[in-house]
mmCIF file of C-alpha atoms in Angstrom:
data_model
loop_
_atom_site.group_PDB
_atom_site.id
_atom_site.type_symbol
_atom_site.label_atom_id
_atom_site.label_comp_id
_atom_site.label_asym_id
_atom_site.label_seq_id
_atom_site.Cartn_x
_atom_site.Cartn_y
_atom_site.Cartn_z
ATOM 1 C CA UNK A 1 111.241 92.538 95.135
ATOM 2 C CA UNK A 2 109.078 89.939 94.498
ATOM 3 C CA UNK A 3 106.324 90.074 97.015
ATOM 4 C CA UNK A 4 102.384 89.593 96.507
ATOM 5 C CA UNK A 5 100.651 92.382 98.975
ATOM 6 C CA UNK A 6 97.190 92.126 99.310
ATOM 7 C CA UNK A 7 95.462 95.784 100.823
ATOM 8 C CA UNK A 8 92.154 95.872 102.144
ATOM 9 C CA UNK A 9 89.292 97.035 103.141
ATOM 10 C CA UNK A 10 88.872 99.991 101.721
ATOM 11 C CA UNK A 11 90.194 103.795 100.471
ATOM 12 C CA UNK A 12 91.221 105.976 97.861
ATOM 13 C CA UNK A 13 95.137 106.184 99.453
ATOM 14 C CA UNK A 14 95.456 102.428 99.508
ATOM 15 C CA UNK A 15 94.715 102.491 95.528
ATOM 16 C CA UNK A 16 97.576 105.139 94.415
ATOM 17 C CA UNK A 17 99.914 103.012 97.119
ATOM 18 C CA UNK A 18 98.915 99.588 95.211
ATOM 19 C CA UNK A 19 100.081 101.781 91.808
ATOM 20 C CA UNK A 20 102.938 103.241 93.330
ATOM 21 C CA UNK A 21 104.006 99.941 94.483
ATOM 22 C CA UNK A 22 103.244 97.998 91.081
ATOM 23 C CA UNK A 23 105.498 100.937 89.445
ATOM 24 C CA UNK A 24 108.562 99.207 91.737
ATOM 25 C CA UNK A 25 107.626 95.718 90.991
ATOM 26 C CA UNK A 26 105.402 94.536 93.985
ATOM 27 C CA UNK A 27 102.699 92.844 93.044
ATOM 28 C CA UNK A 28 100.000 94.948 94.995
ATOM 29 C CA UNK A 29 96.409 94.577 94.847
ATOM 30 C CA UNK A 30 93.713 96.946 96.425
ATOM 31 C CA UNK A 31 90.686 94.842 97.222
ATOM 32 C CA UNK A 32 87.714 97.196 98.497
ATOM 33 C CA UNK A 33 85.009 95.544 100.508
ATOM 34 C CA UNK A 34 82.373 97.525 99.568
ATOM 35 C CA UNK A 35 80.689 100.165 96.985
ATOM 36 C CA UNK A 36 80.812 103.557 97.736
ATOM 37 C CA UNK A 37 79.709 106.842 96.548
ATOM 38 C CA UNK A 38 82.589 108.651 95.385
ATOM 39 C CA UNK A 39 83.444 105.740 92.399
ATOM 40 C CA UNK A 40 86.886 104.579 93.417
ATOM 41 C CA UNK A 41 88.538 102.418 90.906
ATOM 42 C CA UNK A 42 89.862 99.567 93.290
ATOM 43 C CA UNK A 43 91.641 96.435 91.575
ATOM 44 C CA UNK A 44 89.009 94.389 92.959
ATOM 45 C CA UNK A 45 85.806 95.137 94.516
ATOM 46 C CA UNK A 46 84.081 92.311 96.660
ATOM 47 C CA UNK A 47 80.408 94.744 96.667
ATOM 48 C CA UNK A 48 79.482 93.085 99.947
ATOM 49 C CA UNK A 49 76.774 95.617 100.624
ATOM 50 C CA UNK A 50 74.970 93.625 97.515
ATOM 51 C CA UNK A 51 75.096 90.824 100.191
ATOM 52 C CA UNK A 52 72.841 89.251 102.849
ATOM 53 C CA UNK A 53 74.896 89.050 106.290
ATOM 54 C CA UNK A 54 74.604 85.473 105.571
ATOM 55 C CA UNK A 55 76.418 85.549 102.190
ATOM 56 C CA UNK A 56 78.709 88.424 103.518
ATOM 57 C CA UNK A 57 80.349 86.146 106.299
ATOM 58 C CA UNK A 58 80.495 83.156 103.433
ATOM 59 C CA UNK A 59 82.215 85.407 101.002
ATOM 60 C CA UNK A 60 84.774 86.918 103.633
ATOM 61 C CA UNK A 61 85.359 83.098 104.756
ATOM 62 C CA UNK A 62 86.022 82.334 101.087
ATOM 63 C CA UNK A 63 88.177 85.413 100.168
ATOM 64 C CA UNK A 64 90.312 85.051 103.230
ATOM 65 C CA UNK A 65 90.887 81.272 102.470
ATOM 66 C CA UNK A 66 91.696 82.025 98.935
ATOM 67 C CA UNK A 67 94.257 85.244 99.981
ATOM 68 C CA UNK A 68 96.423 83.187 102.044
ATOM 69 C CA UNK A 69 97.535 80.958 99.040
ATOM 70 C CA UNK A 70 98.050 84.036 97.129
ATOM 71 C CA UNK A 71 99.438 86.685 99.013
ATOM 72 C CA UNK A 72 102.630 86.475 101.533
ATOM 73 C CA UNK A 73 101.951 89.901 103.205
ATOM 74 C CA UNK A 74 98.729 91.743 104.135
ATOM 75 C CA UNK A 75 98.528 95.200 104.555
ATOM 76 C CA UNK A 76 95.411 96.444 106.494
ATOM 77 C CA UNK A 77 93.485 99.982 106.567
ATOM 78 C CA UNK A 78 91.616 102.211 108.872
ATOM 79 C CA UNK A 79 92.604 99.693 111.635
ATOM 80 C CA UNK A 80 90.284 96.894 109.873
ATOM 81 C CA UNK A 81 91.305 93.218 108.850
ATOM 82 C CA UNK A 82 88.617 90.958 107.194
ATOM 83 C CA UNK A 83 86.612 90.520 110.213
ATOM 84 C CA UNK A 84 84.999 93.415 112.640
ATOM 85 C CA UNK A 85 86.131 90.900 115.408
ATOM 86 C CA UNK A 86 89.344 89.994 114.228
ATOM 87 C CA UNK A 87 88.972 86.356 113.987
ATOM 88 C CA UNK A 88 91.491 86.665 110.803
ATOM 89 C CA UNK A 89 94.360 87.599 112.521
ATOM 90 C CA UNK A 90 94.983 84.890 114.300
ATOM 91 C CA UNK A 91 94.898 82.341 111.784
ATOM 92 C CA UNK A 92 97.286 84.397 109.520
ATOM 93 C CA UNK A 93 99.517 84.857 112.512
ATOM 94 C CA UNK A 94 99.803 81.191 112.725
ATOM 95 C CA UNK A 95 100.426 80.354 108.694
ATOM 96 C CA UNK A 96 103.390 82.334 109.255
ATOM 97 C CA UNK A 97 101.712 85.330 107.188
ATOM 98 C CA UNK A 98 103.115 89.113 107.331
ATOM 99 C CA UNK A 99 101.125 91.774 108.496
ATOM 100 C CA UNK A 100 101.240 95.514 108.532
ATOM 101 C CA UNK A 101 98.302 97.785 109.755
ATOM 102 C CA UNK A 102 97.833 101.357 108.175
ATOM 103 C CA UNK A 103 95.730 103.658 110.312
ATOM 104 C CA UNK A 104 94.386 106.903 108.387
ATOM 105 C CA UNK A 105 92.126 109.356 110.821
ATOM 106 C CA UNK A 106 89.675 108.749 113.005
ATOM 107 C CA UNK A 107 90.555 104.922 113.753
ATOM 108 C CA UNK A 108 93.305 106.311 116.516
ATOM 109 C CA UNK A 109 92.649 110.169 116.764
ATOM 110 C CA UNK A 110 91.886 109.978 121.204
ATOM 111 C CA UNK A 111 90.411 112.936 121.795
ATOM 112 C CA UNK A 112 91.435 113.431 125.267
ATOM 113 C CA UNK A 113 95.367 112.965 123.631
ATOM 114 C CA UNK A 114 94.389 115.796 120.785
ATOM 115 C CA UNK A 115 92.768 118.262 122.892
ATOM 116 C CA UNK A 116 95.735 118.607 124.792
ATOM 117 C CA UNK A 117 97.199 120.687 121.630
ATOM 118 C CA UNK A 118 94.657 120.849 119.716
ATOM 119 C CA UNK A 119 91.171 123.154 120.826
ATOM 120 C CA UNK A 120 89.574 123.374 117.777
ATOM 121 C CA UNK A 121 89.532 118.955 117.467
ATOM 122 C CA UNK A 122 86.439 116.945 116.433
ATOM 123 C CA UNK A 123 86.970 113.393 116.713
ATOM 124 C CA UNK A 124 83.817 111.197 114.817
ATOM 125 C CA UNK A 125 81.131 110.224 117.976
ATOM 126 C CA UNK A 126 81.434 105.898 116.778
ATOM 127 C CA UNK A 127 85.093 106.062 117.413
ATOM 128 C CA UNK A 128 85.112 106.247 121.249
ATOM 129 C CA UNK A 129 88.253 106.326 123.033
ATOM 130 C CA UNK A 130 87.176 102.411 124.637
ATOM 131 C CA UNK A 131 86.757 101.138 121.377
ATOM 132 C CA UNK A 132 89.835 102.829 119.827
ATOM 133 C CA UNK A 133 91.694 101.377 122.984
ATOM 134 C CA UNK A 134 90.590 97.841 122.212
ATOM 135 C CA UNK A 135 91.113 97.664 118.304
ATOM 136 C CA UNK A 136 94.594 99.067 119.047
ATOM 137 C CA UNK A 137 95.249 95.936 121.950
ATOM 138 C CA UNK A 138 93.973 93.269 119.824
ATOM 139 C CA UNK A 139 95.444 95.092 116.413
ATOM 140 C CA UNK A 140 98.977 94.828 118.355
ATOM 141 C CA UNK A 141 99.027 91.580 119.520
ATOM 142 C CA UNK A 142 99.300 90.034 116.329
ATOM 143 C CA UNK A 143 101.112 92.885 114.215
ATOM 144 C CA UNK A 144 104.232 94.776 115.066
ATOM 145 C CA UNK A 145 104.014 97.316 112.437
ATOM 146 C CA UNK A 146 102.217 100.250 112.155
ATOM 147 C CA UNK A 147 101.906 103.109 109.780
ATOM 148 C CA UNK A 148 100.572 106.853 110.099
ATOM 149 C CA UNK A 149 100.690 109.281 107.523
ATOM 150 C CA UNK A 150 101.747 112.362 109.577
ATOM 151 C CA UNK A 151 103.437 113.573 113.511
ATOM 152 C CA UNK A 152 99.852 114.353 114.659
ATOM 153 C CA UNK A 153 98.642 110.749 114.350
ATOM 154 C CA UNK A 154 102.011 108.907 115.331
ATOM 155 C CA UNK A 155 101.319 110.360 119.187
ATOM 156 C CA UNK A 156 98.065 108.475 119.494
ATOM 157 C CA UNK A 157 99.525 104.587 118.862
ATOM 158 C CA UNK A 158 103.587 105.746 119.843
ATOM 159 C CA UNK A 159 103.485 103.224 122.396
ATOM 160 C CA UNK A 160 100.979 100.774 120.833
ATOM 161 C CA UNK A 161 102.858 98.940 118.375
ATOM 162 C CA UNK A 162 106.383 97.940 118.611
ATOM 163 C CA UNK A 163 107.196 99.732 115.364
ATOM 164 C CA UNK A 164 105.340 102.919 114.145
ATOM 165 C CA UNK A 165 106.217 104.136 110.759
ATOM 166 C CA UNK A 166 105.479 107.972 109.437
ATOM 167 C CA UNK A 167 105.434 108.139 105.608
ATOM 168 C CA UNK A 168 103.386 110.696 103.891
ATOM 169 C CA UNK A 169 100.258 109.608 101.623
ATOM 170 C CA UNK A 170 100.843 108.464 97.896
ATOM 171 C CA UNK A 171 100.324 110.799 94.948
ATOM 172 C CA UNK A 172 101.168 109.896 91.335
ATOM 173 C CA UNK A 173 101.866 113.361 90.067
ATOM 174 C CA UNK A 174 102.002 111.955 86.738
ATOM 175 C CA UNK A 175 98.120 111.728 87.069
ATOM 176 C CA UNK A 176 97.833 115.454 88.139
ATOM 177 C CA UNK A 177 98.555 118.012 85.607
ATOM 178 C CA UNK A 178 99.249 121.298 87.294
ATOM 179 C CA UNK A 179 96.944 124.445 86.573
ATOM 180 C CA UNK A 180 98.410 127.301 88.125
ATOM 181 C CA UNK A 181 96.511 129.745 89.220
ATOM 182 C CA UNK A 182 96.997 133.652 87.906
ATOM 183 C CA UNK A 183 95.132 136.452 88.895
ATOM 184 C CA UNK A 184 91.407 137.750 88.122
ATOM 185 C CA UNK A 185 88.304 139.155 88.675
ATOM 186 C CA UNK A 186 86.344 136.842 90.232
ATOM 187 C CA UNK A 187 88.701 133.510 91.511
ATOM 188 C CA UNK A 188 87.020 130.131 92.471
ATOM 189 C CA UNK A 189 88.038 129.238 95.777
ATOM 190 C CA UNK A 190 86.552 125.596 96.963
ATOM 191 C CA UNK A 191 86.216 123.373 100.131
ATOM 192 C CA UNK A 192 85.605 119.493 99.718
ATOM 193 C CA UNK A 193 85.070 118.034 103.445
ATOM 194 C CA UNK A 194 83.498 114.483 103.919
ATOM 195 C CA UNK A 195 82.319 115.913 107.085
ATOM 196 C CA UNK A 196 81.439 119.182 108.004
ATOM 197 C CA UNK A 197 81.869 119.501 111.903
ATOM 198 C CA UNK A 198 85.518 117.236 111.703
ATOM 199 C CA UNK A 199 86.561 119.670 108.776
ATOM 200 C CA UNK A 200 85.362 123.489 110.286
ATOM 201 C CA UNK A 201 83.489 123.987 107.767
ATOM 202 C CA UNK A 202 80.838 126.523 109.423
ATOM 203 C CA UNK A 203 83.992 128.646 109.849
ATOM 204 C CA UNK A 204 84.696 128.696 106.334
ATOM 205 C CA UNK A 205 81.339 129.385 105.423
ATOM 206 C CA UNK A 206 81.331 132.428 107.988
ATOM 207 C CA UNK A 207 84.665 133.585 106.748
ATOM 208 C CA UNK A 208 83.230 133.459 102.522
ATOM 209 C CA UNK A 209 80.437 135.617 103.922
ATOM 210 C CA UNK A 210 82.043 138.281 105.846
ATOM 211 C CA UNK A 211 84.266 138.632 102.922
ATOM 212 C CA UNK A 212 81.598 138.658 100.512
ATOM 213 C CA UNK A 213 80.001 141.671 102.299
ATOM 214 C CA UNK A 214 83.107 143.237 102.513
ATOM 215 C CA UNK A 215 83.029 143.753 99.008
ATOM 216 C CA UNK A 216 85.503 140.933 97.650
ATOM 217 C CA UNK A 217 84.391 139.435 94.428
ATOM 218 C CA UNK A 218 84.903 135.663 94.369
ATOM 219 C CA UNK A 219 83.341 132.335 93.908
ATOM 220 C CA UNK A 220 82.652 129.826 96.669
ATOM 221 C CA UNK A 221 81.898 126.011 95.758
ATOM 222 C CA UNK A 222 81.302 123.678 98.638
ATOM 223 C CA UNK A 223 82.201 120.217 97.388
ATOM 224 C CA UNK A 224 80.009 117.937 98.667
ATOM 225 C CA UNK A 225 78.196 114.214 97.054
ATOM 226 C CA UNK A 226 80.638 114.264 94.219
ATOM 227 C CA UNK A 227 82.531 111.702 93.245
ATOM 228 C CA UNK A 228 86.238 111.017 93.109
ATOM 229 C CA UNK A 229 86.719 112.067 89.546
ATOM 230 C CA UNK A 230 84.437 115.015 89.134
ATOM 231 C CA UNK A 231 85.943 116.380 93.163
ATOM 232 C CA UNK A 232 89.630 115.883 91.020
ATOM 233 C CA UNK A 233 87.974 118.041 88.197
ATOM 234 C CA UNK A 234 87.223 121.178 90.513
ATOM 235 C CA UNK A 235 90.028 120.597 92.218
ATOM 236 C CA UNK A 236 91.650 121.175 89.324
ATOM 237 C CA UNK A 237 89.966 124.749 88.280
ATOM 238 C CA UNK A 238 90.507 126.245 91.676
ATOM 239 C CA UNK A 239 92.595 129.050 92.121
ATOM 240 C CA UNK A 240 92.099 128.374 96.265
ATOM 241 C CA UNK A 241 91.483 125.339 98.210
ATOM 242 C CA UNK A 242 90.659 124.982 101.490
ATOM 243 C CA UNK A 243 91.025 122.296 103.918
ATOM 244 C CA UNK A 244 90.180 121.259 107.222
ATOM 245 C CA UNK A 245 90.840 123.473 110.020
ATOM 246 C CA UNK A 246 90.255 121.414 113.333
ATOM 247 C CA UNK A 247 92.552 118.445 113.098
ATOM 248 C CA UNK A 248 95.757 120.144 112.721
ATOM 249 C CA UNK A 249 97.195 118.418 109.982
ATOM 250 C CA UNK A 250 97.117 118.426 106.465
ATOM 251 C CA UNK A 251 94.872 115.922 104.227
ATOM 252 C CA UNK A 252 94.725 113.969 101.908
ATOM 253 C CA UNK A 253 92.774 116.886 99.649
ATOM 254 C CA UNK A 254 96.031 119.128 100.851
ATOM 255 C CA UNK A 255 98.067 117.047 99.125
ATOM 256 C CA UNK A 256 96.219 116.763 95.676
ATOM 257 C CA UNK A 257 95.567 120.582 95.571
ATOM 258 C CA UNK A 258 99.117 120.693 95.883
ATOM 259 C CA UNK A 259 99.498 118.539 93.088
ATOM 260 C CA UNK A 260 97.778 120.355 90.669
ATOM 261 C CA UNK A 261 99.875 123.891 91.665
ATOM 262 C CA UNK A 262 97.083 125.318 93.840
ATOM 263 C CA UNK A 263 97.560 127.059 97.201
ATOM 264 C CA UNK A 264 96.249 125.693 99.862
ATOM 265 C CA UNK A 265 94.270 126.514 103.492
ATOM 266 C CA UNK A 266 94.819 124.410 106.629
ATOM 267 C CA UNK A 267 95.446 124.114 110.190
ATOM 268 C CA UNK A 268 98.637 123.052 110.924
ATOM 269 C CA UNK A 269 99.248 122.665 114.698
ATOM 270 C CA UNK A 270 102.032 125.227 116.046
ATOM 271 C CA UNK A 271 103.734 122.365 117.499
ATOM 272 C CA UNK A 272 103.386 119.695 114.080
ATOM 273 C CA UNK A 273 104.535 122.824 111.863
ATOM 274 C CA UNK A 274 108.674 121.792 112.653
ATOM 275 C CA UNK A 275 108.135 118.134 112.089
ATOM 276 C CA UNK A 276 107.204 119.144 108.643
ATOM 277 C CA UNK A 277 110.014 119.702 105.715
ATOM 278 C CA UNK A 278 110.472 123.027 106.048
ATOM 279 C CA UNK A 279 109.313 123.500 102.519
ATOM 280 C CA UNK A 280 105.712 122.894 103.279
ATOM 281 C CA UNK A 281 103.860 126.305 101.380
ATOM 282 C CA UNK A 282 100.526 125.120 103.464
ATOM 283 C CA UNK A 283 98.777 128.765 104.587
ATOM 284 C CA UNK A 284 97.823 128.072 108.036
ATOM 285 C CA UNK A 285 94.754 129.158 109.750
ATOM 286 C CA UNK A 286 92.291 127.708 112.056
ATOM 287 C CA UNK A 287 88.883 128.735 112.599
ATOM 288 C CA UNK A 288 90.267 132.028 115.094
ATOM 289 C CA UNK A 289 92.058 133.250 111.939
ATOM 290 C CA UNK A 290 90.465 131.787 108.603
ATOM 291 C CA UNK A 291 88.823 134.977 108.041
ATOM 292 C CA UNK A 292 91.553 137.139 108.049
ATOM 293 C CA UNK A 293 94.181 134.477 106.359
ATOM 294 C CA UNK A 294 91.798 134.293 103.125
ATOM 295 C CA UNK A 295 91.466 138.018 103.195
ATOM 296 C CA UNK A 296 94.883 138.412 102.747
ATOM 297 C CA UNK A 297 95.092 135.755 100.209
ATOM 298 C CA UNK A 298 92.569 137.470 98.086
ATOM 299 C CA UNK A 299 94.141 140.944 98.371
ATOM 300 C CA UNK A 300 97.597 139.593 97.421
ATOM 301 C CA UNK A 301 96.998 137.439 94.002
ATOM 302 C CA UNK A 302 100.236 137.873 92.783
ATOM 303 C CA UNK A 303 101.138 135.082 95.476
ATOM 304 C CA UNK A 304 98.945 132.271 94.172
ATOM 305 C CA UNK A 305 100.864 131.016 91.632
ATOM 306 C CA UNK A 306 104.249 131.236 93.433
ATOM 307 C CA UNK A 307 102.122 129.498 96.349
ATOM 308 C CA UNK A 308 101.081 126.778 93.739
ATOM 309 C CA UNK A 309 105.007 126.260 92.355
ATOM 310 C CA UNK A 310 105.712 125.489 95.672
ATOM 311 C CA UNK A 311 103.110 123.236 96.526
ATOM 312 C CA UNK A 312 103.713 121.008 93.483
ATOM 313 C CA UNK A 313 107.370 120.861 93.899
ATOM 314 C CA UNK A 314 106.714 119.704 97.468
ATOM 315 C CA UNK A 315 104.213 117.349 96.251
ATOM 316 C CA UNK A 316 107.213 115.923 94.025
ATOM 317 C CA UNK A 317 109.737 115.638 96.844
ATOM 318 C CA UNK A 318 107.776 113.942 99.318
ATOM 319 C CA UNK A 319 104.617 112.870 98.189
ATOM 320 C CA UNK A 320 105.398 110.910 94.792
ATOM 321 C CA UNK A 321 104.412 107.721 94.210
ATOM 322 C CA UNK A 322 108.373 106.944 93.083
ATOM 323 C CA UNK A 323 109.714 108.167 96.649
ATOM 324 C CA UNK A 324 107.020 107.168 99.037
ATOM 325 C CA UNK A 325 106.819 103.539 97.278
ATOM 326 C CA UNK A 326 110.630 102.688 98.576
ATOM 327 C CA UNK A 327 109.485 103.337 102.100
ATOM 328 C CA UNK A 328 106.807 101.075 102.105
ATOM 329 C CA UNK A 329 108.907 98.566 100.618
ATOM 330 C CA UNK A 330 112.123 99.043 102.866
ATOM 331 C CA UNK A 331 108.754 98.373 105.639
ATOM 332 C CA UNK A 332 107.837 94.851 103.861
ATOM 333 C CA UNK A 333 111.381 93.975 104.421
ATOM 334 C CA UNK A 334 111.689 94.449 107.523
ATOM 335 C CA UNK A 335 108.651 91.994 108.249
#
């Protein structure tokens, strides 16, 4: 398929995508805005926040100019193009330019939509439901496909966009080397969130002490300020990894535990579980039951490993970069 696809602004899914794509032939490039903490290896990095506002707006102007004589489609993040106000989109809209908008999280997640089946939801204060609203009109008007990684983000934009696409996030498994996890004295069990309240994790850190006065021998790492590479590296020499338990879907750290044959916590909302492949080996709890789900996980070791099998073979049906790659491009065709 030969197609130049240009992803921006910014993220750690778009870069295994651009991979996965690359693997198929599609010249993909992952262009990241800005620096950030956690060392992602974007193709190219424009390190705007090295800028003036001045030189930011010139640079964008210049980038954007130089894109359209490379690139035939553009495939957008998070709900952002190159401009906060959107200026771009027009002007690619009328050089006959392709356009596809990916939204991730918070960028559509209404909280007066997710409360409905959801009472344990956090939704980040800066995303109000106005400005959500408006990004979503003006996002639409120009683009006519959209893409959500799972069934609890498709309900927020289902009548948005003319086309809304489901496909689950990217993982090259070939980069994750599985470490399953066997019983012992004293297992590692780990939470990474990015933010505490959207993630529930002052339940988790109730739940590791209750059980630590209870008398269970284990160790607790909270995963916080690391980067990308050194998170991977923990990740990696857990024998228990818990997610988030207010949104009610499974992340992107889910996924990657998974990956490396490790079971895995997380809320998964009663009415999402179905609209999963059945396969799914995702322990749920929520912060109600966290307490007593790692309990049981601790007292029954012999399931870790056969929890971690699972989780890797489902990573390889339905997360790999070979299979999720097709979609995206069966999506570029349709432009």
């Amino acid at each position: 398929m030969d197609l130049n696809v240009l992803h921006i602004p910014y993220g750690s899914p778009m870069i295994e995508l651009c991979h996965a794509l690359r693997l198929k032939g599609v010249e993909a490039t992952a262009c990241h805005f800005y620096e950030n903490a956690y060392n992602f290896k974007p193709d190219q990095s424009l390190k705007l926040n090295q800028k003036s506002s001045t030189e930011r707006e010139r640079q964008i102007e210049k980038f954007l100019k130089d894109s359209m004589n490379k690139y035939d489609i553009f495939h957008f993040h998070f709900g952002e193009t190159f401009f906060s106000d959107k200026r771009d989109l027009p002007i690619l809209k009328a050089a006959g330019k392709k356009m596809v908008v990916h939204h991730h999280g918070s960028d559509i997640r209404l909280l007066s939509v997710a409360k409905k089946n959801n009472p344990y939801v956090r939704v980040k204060p800066e995303w109000t439901e106005e400005k959500i609203y408006k990004n979503l009109e003006t996002l639409s008007k120009y683009i006519d496909h959209a893409i959500v990684q799972d069934y609890e983000l498709e309900e927020y934009i289902s009548n948005s966009y003319k086309h809304v696409h489901v496909i689950p996030h990217t993982i090259d498994t070939k980069q994750f080397k599985p470490v399953y996890p066997t019983p012992k004295q004293s297992p590692l069990i780990i939470h990474a969130p990015t933010m505490r309240d959207l993630k529930g994790t002052e339940y988790i850190l109730h739940a590791v002490n209750a059980l630590k006065q209870e008398g269970y021998s284990f160790q607790f790492e909270l995963i916080e300020g690391y980067s990308y590479e050194e998170t991977k590296d923990l990740l990696a020499k857990a024998d228990i990894v818990i997610d988030q338990l207010r949104i009610g879907a499974s992340g992107y750290i889910s996924s990657e535990a998974m990956a490396y044959g490790k079971p895995v916590v997380c809320y998964i909302r009663d009415d999402l579980v179905s609209k999963y492949p059945k396969e799914l080996p995702i322990v749920n709890a929520n912060p109600s039951t966290i307490c007593d789900v790692l309990r049981n996980l601790l007292q029954h070791p012999e399931k870790w490993s056969e929890l971690g099998t699972r989780g890797r073979r489902y990573i390889e049906n339905y997360h790999d970069a070979s299979v999720v790659a097709d979609q995206y491009m069966n999506i570029y065709k349709r432009l």
